PDB file of N, CA and C in Angstrom:
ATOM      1  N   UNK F 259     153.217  68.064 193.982  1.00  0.00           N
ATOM      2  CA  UNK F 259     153.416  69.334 193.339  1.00  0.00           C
ATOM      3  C   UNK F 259     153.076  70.431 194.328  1.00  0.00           C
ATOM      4  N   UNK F 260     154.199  71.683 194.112  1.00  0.00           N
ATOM      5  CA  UNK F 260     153.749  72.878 195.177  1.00  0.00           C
ATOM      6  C   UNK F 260     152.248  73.287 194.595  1.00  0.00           C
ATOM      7  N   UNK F 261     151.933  73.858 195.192  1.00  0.00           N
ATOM      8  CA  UNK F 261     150.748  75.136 195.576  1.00  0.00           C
ATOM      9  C   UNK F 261     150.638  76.704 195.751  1.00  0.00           C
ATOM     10  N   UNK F 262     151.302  77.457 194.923  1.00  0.00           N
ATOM     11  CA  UNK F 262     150.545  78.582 195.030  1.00  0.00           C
ATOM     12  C   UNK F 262     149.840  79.268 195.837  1.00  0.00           C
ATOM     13  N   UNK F 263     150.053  80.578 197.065  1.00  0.00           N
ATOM     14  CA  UNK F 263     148.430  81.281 197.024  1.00  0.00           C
ATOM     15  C   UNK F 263     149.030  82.317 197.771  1.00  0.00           C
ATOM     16  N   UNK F 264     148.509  83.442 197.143  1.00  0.00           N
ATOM     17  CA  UNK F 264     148.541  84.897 197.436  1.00  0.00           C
ATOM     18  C   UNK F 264     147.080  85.543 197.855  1.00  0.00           C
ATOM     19  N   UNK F 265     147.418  86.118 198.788  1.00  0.00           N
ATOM     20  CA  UNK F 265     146.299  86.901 198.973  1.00  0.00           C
ATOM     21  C   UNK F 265     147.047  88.674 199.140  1.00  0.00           C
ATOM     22  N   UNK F 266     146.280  89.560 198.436  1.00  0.00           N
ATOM     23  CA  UNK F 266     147.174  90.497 198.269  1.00  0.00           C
ATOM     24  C   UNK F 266     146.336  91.349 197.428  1.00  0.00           C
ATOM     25  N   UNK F 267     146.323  92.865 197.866  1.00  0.00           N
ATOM     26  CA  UNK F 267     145.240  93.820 196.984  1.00  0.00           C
ATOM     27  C   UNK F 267     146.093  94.457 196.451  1.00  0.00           C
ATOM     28  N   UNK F 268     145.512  94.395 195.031  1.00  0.00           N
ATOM     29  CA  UNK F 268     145.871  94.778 193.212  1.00  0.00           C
ATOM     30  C   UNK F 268     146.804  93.428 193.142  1.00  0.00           C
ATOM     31  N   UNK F 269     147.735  93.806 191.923  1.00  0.00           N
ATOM     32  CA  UNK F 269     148.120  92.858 191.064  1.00  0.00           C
ATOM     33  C   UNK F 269     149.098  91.889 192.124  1.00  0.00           C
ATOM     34  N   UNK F 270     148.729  90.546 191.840  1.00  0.00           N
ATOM     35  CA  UNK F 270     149.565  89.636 192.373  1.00  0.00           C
ATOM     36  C   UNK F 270     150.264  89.124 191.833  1.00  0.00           C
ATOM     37  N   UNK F 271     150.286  88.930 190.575  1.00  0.00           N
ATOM     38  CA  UNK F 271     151.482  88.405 189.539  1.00  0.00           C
ATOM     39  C   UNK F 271     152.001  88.951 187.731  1.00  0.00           C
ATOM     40  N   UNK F 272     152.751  89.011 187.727  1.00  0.00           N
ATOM     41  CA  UNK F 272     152.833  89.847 186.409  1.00  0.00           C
ATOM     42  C   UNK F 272     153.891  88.973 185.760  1.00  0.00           C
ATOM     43  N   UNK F 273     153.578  88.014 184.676  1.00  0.00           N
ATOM     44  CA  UNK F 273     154.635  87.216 184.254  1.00  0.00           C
ATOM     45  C   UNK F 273     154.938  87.792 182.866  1.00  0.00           C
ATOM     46  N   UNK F 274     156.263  87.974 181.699  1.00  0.00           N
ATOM     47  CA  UNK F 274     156.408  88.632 180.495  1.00  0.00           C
ATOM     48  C   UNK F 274     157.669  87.424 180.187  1.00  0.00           C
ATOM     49  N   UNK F 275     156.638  87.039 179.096  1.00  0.00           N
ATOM     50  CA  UNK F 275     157.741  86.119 178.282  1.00  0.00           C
ATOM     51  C   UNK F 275     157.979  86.442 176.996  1.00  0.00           C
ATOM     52  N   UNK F 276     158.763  87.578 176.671  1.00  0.00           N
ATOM     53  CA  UNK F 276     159.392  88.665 176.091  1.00  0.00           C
ATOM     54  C   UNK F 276     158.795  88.193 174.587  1.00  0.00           C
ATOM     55  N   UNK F 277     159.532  87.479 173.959  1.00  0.00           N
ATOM     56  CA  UNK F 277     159.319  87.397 172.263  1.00  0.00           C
ATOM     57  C   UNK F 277     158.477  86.283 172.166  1.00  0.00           C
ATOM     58  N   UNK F 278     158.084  85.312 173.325  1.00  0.00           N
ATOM     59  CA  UNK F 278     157.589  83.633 173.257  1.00  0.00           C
ATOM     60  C   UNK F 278     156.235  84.447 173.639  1.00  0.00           C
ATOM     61  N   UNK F 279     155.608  83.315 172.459  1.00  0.00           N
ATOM     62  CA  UNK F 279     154.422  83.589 172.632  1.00  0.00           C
ATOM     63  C   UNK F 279     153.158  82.401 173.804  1.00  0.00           C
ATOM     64  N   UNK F 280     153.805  81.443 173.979  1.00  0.00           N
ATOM     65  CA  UNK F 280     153.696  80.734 175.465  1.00  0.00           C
ATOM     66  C   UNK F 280     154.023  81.343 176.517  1.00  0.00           C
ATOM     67  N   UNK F 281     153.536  82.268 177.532  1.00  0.00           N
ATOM     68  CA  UNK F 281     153.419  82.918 178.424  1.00  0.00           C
ATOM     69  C   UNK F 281     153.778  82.033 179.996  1.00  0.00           C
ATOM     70  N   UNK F 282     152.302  81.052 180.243  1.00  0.00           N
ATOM     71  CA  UNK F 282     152.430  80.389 180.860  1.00  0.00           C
ATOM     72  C   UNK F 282     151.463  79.235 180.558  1.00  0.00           C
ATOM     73  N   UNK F 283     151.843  77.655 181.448  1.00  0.00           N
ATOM     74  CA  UNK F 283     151.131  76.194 180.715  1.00  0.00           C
ATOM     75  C   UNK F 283     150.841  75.844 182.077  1.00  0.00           C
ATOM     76  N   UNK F 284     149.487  75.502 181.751  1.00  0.00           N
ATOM     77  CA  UNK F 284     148.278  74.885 182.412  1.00  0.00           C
ATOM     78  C   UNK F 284     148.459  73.458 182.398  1.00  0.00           C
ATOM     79  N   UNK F 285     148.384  72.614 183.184  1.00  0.00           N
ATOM     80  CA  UNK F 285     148.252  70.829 182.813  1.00  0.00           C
ATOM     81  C   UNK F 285     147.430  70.227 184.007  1.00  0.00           C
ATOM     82  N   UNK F 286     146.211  69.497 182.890  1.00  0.00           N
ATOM     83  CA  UNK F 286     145.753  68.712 183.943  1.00  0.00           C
ATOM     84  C   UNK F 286     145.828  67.299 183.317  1.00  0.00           C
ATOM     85  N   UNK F 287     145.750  66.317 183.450  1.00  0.00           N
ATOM     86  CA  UNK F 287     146.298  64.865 183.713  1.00  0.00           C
ATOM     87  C   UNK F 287     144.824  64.407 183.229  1.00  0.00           C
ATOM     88  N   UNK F 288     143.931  65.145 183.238  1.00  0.00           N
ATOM     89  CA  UNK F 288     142.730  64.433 182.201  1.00  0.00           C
ATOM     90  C   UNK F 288     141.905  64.956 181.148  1.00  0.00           C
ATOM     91  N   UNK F 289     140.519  64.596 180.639  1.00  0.00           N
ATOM     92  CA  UNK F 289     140.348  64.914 179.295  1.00  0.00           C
ATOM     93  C   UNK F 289     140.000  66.556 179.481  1.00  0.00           C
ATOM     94  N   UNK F 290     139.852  67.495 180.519  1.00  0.00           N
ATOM     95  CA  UNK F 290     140.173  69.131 180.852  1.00  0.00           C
ATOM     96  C   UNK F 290     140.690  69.387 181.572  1.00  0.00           C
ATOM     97  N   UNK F 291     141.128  70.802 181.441  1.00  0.00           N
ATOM     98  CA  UNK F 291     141.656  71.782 181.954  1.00  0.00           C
ATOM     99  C   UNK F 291     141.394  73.003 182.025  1.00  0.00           C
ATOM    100  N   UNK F 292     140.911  73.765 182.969  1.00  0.00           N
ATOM    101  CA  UNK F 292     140.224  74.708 183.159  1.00  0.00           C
ATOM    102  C   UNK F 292     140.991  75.938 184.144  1.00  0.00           C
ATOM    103  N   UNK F 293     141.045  77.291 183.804  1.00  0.00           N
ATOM    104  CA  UNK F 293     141.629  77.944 184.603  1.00  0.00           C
ATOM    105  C   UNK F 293     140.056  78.948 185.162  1.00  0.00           C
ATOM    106  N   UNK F 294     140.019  78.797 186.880  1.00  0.00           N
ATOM    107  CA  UNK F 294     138.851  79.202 187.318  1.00  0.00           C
ATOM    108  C   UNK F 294     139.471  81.275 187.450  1.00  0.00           C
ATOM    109  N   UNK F 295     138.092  81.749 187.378  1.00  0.00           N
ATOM    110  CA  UNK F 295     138.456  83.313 187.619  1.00  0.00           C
ATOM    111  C   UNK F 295     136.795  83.138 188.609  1.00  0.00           C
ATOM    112  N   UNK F 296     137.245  84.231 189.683  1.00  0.00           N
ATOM    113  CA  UNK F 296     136.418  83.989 190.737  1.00  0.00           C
ATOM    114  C   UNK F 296     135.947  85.658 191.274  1.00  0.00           C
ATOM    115  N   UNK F 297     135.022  85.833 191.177  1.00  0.00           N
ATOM    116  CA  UNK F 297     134.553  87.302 191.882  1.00  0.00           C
ATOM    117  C   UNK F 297     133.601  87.414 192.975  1.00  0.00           C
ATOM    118  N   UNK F 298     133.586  88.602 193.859  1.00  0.00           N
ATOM    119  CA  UNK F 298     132.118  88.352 194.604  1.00  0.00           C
ATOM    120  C   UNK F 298     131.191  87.814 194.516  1.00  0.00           C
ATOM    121  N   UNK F 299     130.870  87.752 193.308  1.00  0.00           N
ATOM    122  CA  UNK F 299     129.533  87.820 192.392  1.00  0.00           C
ATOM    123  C   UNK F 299     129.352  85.750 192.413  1.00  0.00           C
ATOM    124  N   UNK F 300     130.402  85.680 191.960  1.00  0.00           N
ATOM    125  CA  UNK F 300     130.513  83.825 191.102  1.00  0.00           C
ATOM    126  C   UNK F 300     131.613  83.576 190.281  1.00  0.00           C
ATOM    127  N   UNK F 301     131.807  82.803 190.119  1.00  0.00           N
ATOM    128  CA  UNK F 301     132.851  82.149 188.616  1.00  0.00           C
ATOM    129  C   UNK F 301     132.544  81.784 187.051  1.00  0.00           C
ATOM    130  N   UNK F 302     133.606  82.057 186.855  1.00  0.00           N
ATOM    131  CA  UNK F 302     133.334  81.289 185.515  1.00  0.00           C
ATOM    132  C   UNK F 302     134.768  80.560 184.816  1.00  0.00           C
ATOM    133  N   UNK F 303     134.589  79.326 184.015  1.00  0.00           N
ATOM    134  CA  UNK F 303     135.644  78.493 184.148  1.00  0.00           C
ATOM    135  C   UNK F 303     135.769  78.606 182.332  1.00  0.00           C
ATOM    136  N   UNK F 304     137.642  79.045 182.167  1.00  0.00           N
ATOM    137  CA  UNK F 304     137.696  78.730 180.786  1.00  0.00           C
ATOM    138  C   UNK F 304     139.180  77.845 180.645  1.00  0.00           C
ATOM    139  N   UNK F 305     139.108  76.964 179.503  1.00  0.00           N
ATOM    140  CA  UNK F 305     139.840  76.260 179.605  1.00  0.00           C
ATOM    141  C   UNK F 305     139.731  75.171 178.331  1.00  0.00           C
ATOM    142  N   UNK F 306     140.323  74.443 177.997  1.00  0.00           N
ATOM    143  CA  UNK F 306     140.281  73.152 177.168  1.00  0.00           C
ATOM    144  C   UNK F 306     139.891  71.449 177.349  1.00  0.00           C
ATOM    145  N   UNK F 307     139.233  71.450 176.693  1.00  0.00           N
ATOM    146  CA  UNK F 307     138.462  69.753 176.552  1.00  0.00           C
ATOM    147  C   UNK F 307     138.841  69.306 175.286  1.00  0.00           C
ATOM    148  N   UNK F 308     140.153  68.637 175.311  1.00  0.00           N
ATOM    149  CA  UNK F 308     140.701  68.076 174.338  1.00  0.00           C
ATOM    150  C   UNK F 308     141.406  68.970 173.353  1.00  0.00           C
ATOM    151  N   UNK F 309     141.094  68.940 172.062  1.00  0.00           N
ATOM    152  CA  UNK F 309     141.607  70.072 171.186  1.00  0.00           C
ATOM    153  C   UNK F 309     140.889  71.476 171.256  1.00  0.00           C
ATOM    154  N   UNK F 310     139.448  70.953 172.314  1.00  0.00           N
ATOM    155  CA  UNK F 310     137.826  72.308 172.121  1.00  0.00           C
ATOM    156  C   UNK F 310     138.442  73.745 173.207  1.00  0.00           C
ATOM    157  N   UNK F 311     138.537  74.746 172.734  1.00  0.00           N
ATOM    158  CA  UNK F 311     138.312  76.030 173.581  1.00  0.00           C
ATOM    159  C   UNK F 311     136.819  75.975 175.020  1.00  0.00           C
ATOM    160  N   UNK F 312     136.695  75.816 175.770  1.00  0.00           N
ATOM    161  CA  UNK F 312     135.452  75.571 176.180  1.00  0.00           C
ATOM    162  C   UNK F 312     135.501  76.972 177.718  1.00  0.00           C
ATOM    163  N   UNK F 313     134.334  77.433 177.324  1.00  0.00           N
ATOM    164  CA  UNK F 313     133.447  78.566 178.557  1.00  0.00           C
ATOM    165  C   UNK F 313     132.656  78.387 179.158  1.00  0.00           C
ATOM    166  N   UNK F 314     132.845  77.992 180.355  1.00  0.00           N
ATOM    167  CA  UNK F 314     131.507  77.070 181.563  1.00  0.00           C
ATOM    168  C   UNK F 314     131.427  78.538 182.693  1.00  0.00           C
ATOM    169  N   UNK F 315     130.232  78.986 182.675  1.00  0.00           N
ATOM    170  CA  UNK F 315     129.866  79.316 183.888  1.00  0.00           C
ATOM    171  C   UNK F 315     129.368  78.890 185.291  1.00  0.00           C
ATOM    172  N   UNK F 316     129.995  79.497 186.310  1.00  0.00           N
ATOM    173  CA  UNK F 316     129.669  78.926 187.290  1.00  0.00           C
ATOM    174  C   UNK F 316     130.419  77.200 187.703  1.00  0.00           C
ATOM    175  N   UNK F 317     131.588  76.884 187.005  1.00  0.00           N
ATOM    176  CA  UNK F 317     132.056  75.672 186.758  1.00  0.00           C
ATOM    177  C   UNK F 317     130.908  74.344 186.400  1.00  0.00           C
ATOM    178  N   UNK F 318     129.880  74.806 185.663  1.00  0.00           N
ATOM    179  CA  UNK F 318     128.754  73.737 185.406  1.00  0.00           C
ATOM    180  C   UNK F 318     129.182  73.414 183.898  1.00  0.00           C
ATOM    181  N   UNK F 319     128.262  73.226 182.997  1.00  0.00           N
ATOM    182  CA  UNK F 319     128.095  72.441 181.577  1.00  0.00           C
ATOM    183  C   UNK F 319     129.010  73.465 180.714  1.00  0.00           C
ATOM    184  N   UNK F 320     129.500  72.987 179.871  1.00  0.00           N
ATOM    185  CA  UNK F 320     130.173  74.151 178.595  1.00  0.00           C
ATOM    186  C   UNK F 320     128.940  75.072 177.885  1.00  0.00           C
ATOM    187  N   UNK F 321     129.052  76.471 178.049  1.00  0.00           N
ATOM    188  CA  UNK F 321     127.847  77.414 177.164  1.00  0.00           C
ATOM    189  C   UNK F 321     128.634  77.954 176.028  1.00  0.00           C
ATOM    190  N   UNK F 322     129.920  77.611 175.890  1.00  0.00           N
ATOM    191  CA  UNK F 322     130.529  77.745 174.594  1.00  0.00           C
ATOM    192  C   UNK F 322     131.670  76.781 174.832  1.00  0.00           C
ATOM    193  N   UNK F 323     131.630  76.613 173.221  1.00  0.00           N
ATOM    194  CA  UNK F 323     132.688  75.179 172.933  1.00  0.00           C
ATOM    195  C   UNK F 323     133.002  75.714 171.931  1.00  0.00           C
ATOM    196  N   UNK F 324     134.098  76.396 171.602  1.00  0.00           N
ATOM    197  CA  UNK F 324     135.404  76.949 169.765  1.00  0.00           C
ATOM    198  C   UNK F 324     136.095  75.506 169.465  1.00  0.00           C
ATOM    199  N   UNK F 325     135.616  74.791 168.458  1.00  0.00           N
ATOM    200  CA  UNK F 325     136.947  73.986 167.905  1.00  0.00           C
ATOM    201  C   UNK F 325     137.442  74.424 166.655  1.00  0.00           C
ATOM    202  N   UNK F 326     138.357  73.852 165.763  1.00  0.00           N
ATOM    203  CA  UNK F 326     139.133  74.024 164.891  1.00  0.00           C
ATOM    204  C   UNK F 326     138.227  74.136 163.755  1.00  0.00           C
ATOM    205  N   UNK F 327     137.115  73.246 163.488  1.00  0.00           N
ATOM    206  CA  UNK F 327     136.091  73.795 162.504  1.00  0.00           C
ATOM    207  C   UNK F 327     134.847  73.795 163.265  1.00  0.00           C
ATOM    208  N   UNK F 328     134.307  74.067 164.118  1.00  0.00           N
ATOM    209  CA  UNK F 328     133.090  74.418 164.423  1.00  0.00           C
ATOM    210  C   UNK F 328     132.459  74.572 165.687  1.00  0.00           C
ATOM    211  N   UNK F 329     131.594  75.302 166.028  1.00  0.00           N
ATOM    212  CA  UNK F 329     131.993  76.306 167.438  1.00  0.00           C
ATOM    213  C   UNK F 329     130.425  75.535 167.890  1.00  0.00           C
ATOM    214  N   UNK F 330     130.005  75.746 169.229  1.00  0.00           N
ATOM    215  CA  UNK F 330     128.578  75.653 169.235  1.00  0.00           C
ATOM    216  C   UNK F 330     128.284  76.529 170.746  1.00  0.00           C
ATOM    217  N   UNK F 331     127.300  77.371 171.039  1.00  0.00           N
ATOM    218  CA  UNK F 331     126.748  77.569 171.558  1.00  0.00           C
ATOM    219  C   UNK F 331     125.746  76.544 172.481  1.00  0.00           C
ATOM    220  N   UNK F 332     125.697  77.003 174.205  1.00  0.00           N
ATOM    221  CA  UNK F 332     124.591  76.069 174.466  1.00  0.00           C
ATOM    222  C   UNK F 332     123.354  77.009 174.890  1.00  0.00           C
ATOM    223  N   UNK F 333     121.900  76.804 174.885  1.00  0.00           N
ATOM    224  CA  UNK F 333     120.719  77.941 174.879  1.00  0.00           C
ATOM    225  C   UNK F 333     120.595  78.535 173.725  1.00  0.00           C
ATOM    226  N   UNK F 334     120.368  79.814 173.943  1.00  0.00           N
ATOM    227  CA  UNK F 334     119.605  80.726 172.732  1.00  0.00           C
ATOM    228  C   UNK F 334     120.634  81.474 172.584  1.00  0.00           C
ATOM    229  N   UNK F 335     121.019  82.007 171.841  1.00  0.00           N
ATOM    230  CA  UNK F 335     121.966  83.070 171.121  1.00  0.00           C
ATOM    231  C   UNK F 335     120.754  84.038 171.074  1.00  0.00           C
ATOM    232  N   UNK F 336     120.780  85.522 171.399  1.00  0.00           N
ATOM    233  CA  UNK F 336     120.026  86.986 170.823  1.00  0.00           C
ATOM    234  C   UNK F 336     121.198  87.575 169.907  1.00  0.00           C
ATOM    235  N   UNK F 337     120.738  87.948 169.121  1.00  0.00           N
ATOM    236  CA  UNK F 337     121.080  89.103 168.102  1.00  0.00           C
ATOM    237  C   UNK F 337     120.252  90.421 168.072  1.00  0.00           C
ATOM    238  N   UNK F 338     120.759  91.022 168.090  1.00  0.00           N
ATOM    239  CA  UNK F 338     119.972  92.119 167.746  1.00  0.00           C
ATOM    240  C   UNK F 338     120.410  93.634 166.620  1.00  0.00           C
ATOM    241  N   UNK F 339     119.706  94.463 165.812  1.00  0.00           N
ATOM    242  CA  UNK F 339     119.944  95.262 164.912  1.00  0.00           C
ATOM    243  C   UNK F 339     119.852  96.547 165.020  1.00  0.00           C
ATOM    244  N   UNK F 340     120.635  97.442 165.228  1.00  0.00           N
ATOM    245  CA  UNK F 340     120.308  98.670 164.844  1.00  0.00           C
ATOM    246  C   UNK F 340     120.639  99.717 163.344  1.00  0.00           C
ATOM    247  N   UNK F 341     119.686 100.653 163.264  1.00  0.00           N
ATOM    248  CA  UNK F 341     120.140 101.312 161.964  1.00  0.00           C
ATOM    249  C   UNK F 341     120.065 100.578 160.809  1.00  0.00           C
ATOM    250  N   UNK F 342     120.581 101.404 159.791  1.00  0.00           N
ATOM    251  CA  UNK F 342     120.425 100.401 158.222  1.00  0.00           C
ATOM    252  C   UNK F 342     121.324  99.530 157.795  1.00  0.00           C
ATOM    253  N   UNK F 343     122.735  99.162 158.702  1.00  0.00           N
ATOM    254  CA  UNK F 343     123.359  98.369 158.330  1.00  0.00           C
ATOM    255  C   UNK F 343     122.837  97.060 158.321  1.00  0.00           C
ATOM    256  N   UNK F 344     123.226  96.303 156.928  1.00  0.00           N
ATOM    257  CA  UNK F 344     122.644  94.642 156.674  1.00  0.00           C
ATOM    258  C   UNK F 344     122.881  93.988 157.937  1.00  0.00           C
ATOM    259  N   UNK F 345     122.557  92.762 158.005  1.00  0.00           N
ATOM    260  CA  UNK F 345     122.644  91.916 158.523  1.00  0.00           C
ATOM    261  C   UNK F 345     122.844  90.636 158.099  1.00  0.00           C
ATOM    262  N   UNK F 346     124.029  89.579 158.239  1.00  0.00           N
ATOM    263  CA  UNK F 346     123.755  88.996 157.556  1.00  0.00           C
ATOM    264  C   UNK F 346     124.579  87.757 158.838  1.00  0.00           C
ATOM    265  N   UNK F 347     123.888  86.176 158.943  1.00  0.00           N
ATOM    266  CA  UNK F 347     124.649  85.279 159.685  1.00  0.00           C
ATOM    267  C   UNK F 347     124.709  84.275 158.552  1.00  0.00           C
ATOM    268  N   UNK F 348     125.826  83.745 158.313  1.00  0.00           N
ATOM    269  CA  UNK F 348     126.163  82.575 157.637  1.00  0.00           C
ATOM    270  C   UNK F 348     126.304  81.119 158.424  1.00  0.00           C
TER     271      UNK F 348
END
């Protein structure tokens, strides 16, 4: 399979798939697939593990996993409140 790679300051690709709501398809050949985004700073990797939405920083462990019924966080979640509006987590 070709390879891709631009190097090029501002936008390098602009794809519009007019009324389809499939834009563009990712495939990897095992149980993920991950599309990396990369800055000065570090990465962070989002992508799919099976049917799961999954958000790995730094390409290490999943710190968020969305599935179809139930999501999980990895660490501590903060919340925090201001003003008199309720609060309420279900």
């Amino acid at each position: 399979m070709g390879k891709l790679t631009a190097t090029k300051s501002g936008t390098v690709a602009v794809f519009n798939s007019g009324t389809t709501n499939v834009v563009a398809k990712f495939t990897s050949t095992d149980a993920t697939g991950v599309i990396q985004l990369v800055d000065s700073g570090g990465n962070v990797e989002i992508g799919a593990s099976g049917n799961n939405f999954v958000i790995s920083p730094a390409g290490g462990v999943a710190q968020l996993t969305v599935g179809s019924s139930n999501s999980t966080f990895a660490g501590d979640v903060a919340i925090s409140k201001t003003g008199d509006a309720a609060l309420t987590i279900t």
